[in-house]
């Protein structure tokens, strides 16, 4: 019988550091800490504590599941960059799992996964469509039960489960939904005249 | 070389994603691989580096660059002694991506992690390229920085002066923008200047009337804008000759200011009585041939050797981060997985903060 795969899932796409460790379909550990800032400092020590607390090492991992958002741009990058570094070092896949898929996991029937977005908006992924951002009150128009993200530790666990099942995308890449705030240079270039005779 | 160290490094503090491998000892190291992936194409339309766009690119390119660097060096992680990474100063989104990727690599391989100051990377480059000894004078002049550093040791920097507003590279970029020339502005303004009359416009030489080594470039930018607008008001546009003359006059002002301030910094440096005086430059602006020529003259005047590392090691790269990591690691310094990314991180914490630099020190 093949040994069960050890899979680590983690997420920093909102104001938390969350992680879960799966052995086969058994949850060895799942935890989260609320934090508005300091995720970059806390994430890796937290993952190490989780592994050692379960008597495991980095080299025991068979795959990584990483939350790719949508959510806080910087937070998503913190996890994605770490996951890609780990994947390269351990020569294992880092599977990018979006919050929508992680929220839907285990739900029966068609739902509308939602993620809080800035300025009272929501990120949505209507069935079969690309994710979008919309006003919170537009949710009703889809006629589907909206499903917000689960508690962070559950989110991390679901991310790990999807990765363990070979889901998610490789290489892991952030799902930003919104383009970068940037506007083309507002200074029009001067008119260039023919040289004085 | 039994005590040789092999250091892998990541750099992502502005708009270049870079990874490199350096092997050797302090003062005697060589670059085994250096990968730099620029982002000029991503930022072109915006007339400058957009931090969020840069951060997005870094996060998805760093691991690829690391892989390329190892392949180029024909090494695997088992050949590496430590992982160095730029931990600041710089655009925080990019720095964070680099720090997190490096932490992932360090955790996964069990290798020590070494956080490196980006400015130290530039400042120690002459030791990588030319193996020079301490102390030497460094003029760091780029799109984001402009400062004179007296380098007495791998972690011993005294800032003799710096820009109180813009960096010269920024001024070149802005000039290019105002005159409808392509970005980055350095090469395009220099090319225009070659056909222009540097005496046609009398642009200011800011802060030359004041003692010390501090510099200022924002007034020069404004003067250029006024001169341009006056020409446009007069004839509805600029001729190619006008544009070339504006570029030449602008560049001449930058050259004069840098030359005079460098002369003063050299004076201070020489009171240390260095056995083999050296003026070294780093940063993309050091690629400007007019600036380079005048700095060469200024150092020759006082009998100092002039060192300008090859351009690839003058502009942002990871080899300098690997080398600086090597110097730190060789003295037993490492960081743990709580290493923080710092948008500001002055090299010299003893000297008074630069005007406009804020309490926390030099900007990116």
Coordinates of C-alpha atoms in Angstrom, one line a residue, chain B residues 88-323:
Chain B
X88 CA 15.5 46.4 1.4
X89 CA 15.5 49.2 0.7
X90 CA 13.2 49.3 -2.3
X91 CA 9.7 49.0 -3.5
X92 CA 8.2 46.9 -0.8
X93 CA 6.0 44.6 -2.9
X94 CA 9.0 43.4 -4.9
X95 CA 11.3 43.1 -1.9
X96 CA 8.7 41.1 -0.1
X97 CA 8.3 38.7 -3.0
X98 CA 12.1 38.2 -3.0
X99 CA 12.3 37.7 0.8
X100 CA 9.5 35.2 0.8
X101 CA 10.9 33.2 -2.2
X102 CA 14.3 33.1 -0.5
X103 CA 12.7 32.0 2.8
X104 CA 10.9 29.2 0.9
X105 CA 14.2 28.1 -0.6
X106 CA 16.1 28.4 2.7
X107 CA 13.4 26.4 4.5
X108 CA 13.1 23.7 1.8
X109 CA 16.9 23.2 1.5
X110 CA 17.9 23.8 5.0
X111 CA 20.4 26.5 3.8
X112 CA 21.2 29.6 5.9
X113 CA 19.4 32.8 4.9
X114 CA 21.3 36.1 4.7
X115 CA 19.4 39.3 4.3
X116 CA 21.3 41.9 2.3
X117 CA 20.9 45.7 2.0
X118 CA 20.5 46.6 -1.6
X119 CA 22.7 49.7 -1.2
X120 CA 25.4 47.6 0.4
X121 CA 25.3 45.4 -2.7
X122 CA 26.0 48.4 -4.9
X123 CA 28.6 49.7 -2.5
X124 CA 30.6 46.5 -2.3
X125 CA 30.5 45.7 -6.0
X126 CA 34.1 47.1 -6.6
X127 CA 35.3 44.4 -4.2
X128 CA 33.7 41.8 -6.3
X129 CA 34.9 43.2 -9.7
X130 CA 38.3 44.5 -8.7
X131 CA 39.1 43.1 -5.3
X132 CA 39.9 46.5 -3.9
X133 CA 40.6 47.0 -0.2
X134 CA 39.0 49.4 2.3
X135 CA 38.6 52.3 2.6
X136 CA 37.3 53.6 -0.7
X137 CA 34.9 56.3 -1.8
X138 CA 31.7 55.1 -3.5
X139 CA 29.3 57.3 -5.5
X140 CA 26.1 55.4 -5.8
X141 CA 24.1 57.1 -8.5
X142 CA 21.0 55.5 -10.0
X143 CA 17.3 55.9 -10.8
X144 CA 16.5 55.7 -7.1
X145 CA 19.6 56.7 -5.2
X146 CA 22.4 59.3 -5.1
X147 CA 24.8 59.2 -2.3
X148 CA 28.5 59.4 -1.4
X149 CA 29.6 56.6 0.9
X150 CA 32.9 56.2 2.6
X151 CA 33.3 52.4 2.7
X152 CA 35.5 51.3 5.6
X153 CA 34.4 47.7 5.9
X154 CA 31.7 45.3 4.6
X155 CA 29.2 46.7 7.1
X156 CA 30.9 50.0 7.8
X157 CA 29.5 52.9 5.7
X158 CA 29.6 56.6 6.3
X159 CA 27.4 58.7 4.2
X160 CA 29.2 61.9 3.3
X161 CA 26.2 63.4 1.5
X162 CA 23.3 62.5 -0.8
X163 CA 20.4 63.9 -2.8
X164 CA 17.9 65.8 -0.7
X165 CA 15.2 65.2 -3.3
X166 CA 15.3 63.3 -6.6
X167 CA 18.0 60.9 -7.8
X168 CA 19.7 61.8 -11.1
X169 CA 18.3 58.8 -12.8
X170 CA 14.8 60.1 -12.0
X171 CA 15.8 63.4 -13.4
X172 CA 17.0 61.8 -16.7
X173 CA 13.7 59.8 -16.9
X174 CA 11.6 62.9 -16.3
X175 CA 13.6 64.9 -18.8
X176 CA 13.0 62.2 -21.4
X177 CA 9.3 62.2 -20.6
X178 CA 9.0 66.0 -20.9
X179 CA 10.8 65.9 -24.2
X180 CA 8.9 62.9 -25.7
X181 CA 11.9 60.6 -25.6
X182 CA 11.7 56.9 -24.8
X183 CA 12.2 55.4 -21.3
X184 CA 14.5 54.7 -19.6
X185 CA 15.6 58.3 -20.0
X186 CA 19.4 57.9 -19.3
X187 CA 20.4 56.4 -22.7
X188 CA 17.9 58.5 -24.7
X189 CA 18.8 61.8 -23.1
X190 CA 22.5 61.0 -23.5
X191 CA 22.1 60.2 -27.2
X192 CA 20.2 63.5 -27.8
X193 CA 22.8 65.4 -25.8
X194 CA 25.5 64.3 -28.2
X195 CA 24.0 66.5 -30.9
X196 CA 23.2 69.4 -28.7
X197 CA 24.7 72.6 -27.4
X198 CA 25.4 72.3 -23.7
X199 CA 25.7 76.1 -23.3
X200 CA 22.5 77.2 -24.9
X201 CA 20.4 76.9 -21.7
X202 CA 21.8 78.1 -18.4
X203 CA 20.3 75.5 -16.1
X204 CA 20.9 75.9 -12.4
X205 CA 23.6 73.9 -10.5
X206 CA 21.7 73.3 -7.3
X207 CA 23.5 73.4 -4.0
X208 CA 26.9 74.2 -5.5
X209 CA 26.9 77.4 -3.5
X210 CA 26.5 75.5 -0.2
X211 CA 29.2 73.5 1.6
X212 CA 29.1 69.8 1.9
X213 CA 28.3 66.9 -0.4
X214 CA 24.5 67.0 -0.5
X215 CA 22.9 67.2 -3.9
X216 CA 19.5 68.3 -5.3
X217 CA 18.0 67.6 -8.7
X218 CA 14.4 68.6 -8.6
X219 CA 15.0 72.3 -9.3
X220 CA 16.9 71.3 -12.4
X221 CA 13.9 69.3 -13.6
X222 CA 11.7 72.3 -13.1
X223 CA 14.1 74.6 -15.0
X224 CA 14.0 72.2 -17.9
X225 CA 10.2 72.2 -17.9
X226 CA 10.2 76.0 -17.9
X227 CA 12.7 76.2 -20.8
X228 CA 10.7 73.7 -22.7
X229 CA 7.4 75.5 -22.1
X230 CA 8.9 78.8 -23.1
X231 CA 10.0 77.3 -26.5
X232 CA 6.5 75.7 -27.0
X233 CA 4.8 79.0 -26.2
X234 CA 7.0 80.7 -28.7
X235 CA 6.6 78.4 -31.7
X236 CA 4.1 75.8 -30.8
X237 CA 6.6 72.9 -30.3
X238 CA 10.2 72.0 -30.2
X239 CA 12.6 71.5 -33.0
X240 CA 14.9 68.5 -32.9
X241 CA 17.8 70.9 -32.3
X242 CA 15.9 72.5 -29.4
X243 CA 15.4 69.1 -27.9
X244 CA 19.1 68.1 -28.4
X245 CA 20.2 71.4 -26.8
X246 CA 17.8 71.0 -23.8
X247 CA 19.3 67.5 -23.3
X248 CA 22.9 68.7 -23.6
X249 CA 22.3 71.6 -21.3
X250 CA 20.5 69.4 -18.7
X251 CA 23.2 66.8 -18.8
X252 CA 26.0 69.4 -18.5
X253 CA 24.3 70.6 -15.3
X254 CA 24.1 67.1 -13.8
X255 CA 27.8 66.5 -14.8
X256 CA 28.9 69.8 -13.2
X257 CA 27.0 69.1 -9.9
X258 CA 28.2 65.5 -9.6
X259 CA 31.8 66.5 -10.5
X260 CA 32.0 69.3 -7.9
X261 CA 30.3 67.3 -5.1
X262 CA 32.6 64.3 -5.9
X263 CA 35.6 66.6 -5.6
X264 CA 34.4 67.6 -2.2
X265 CA 33.7 64.0 -1.1
X266 CA 37.2 63.0 -2.3
X267 CA 38.6 65.7 -0.1
X268 CA 36.9 64.3 2.9
X269 CA 37.9 60.8 2.0
X270 CA 41.5 61.6 1.5
X271 CA 41.8 62.9 5.1
X272 CA 41.5 59.2 6.0
X273 CA 44.9 58.8 4.2
X274 CA 43.9 55.6 2.3
X275 CA 47.0 53.8 1.1
X276 CA 45.5 53.3 -2.4
X277 CA 42.8 55.9 -2.9
X278 CA 39.9 54.7 -5.0
X279 CA 36.7 56.4 -6.3
X280 CA 34.2 53.8 -7.4
X281 CA 30.8 54.4 -8.9
X282 CA 27.8 52.2 -9.1
X283 CA 24.2 52.5 -10.3
X284 CA 22.8 52.9 -13.8
X285 CA 23.7 56.6 -14.1
X286 CA 27.3 55.6 -14.0
X287 CA 26.7 54.3 -17.5
X288 CA 26.5 57.9 -18.8
X289 CA 29.7 58.5 -20.6
X290 CA 29.8 62.3 -19.9
X291 CA 29.3 61.7 -16.2
X292 CA 31.9 58.9 -16.2
X293 CA 34.5 61.0 -18.0
X294 CA 34.1 63.9 -15.6
X295 CA 34.4 61.7 -12.6
X296 CA 37.5 60.1 -14.1
X297 CA 39.0 63.6 -14.4
X298 CA 38.1 64.6 -10.9
X299 CA 39.7 61.5 -9.4
X300 CA 42.8 61.7 -11.6
X301 CA 43.2 65.3 -10.3
X302 CA 43.7 64.0 -6.8
X303 CA 45.6 60.8 -7.7
X304 CA 42.7 58.4 -6.9
X305 CA 42.1 55.4 -9.0
X306 CA 38.7 55.4 -10.7
X307 CA 36.6 52.2 -10.8
X308 CA 33.4 51.8 -12.7
X309 CA 32.3 48.1 -12.7
X310 CA 30.9 46.8 -16.0
X311 CA 27.4 48.0 -16.6
X312 CA 25.8 44.7 -15.9
X313 CA 27.1 44.9 -12.4
X314 CA 26.5 48.6 -12.0
X315 CA 22.8 48.4 -12.6
X316 CA 20.5 46.2 -10.4
X317 CA 21.7 42.6 -10.3
X318 CA 21.8 39.7 -7.9
X319 CA 25.5 39.0 -8.2
X320 CA 26.2 42.1 -6.0
X321 CA 23.7 40.7 -3.5
X322 CA 25.3 37.3 -3.5
X323 CA 28.7 38.9 -3.0

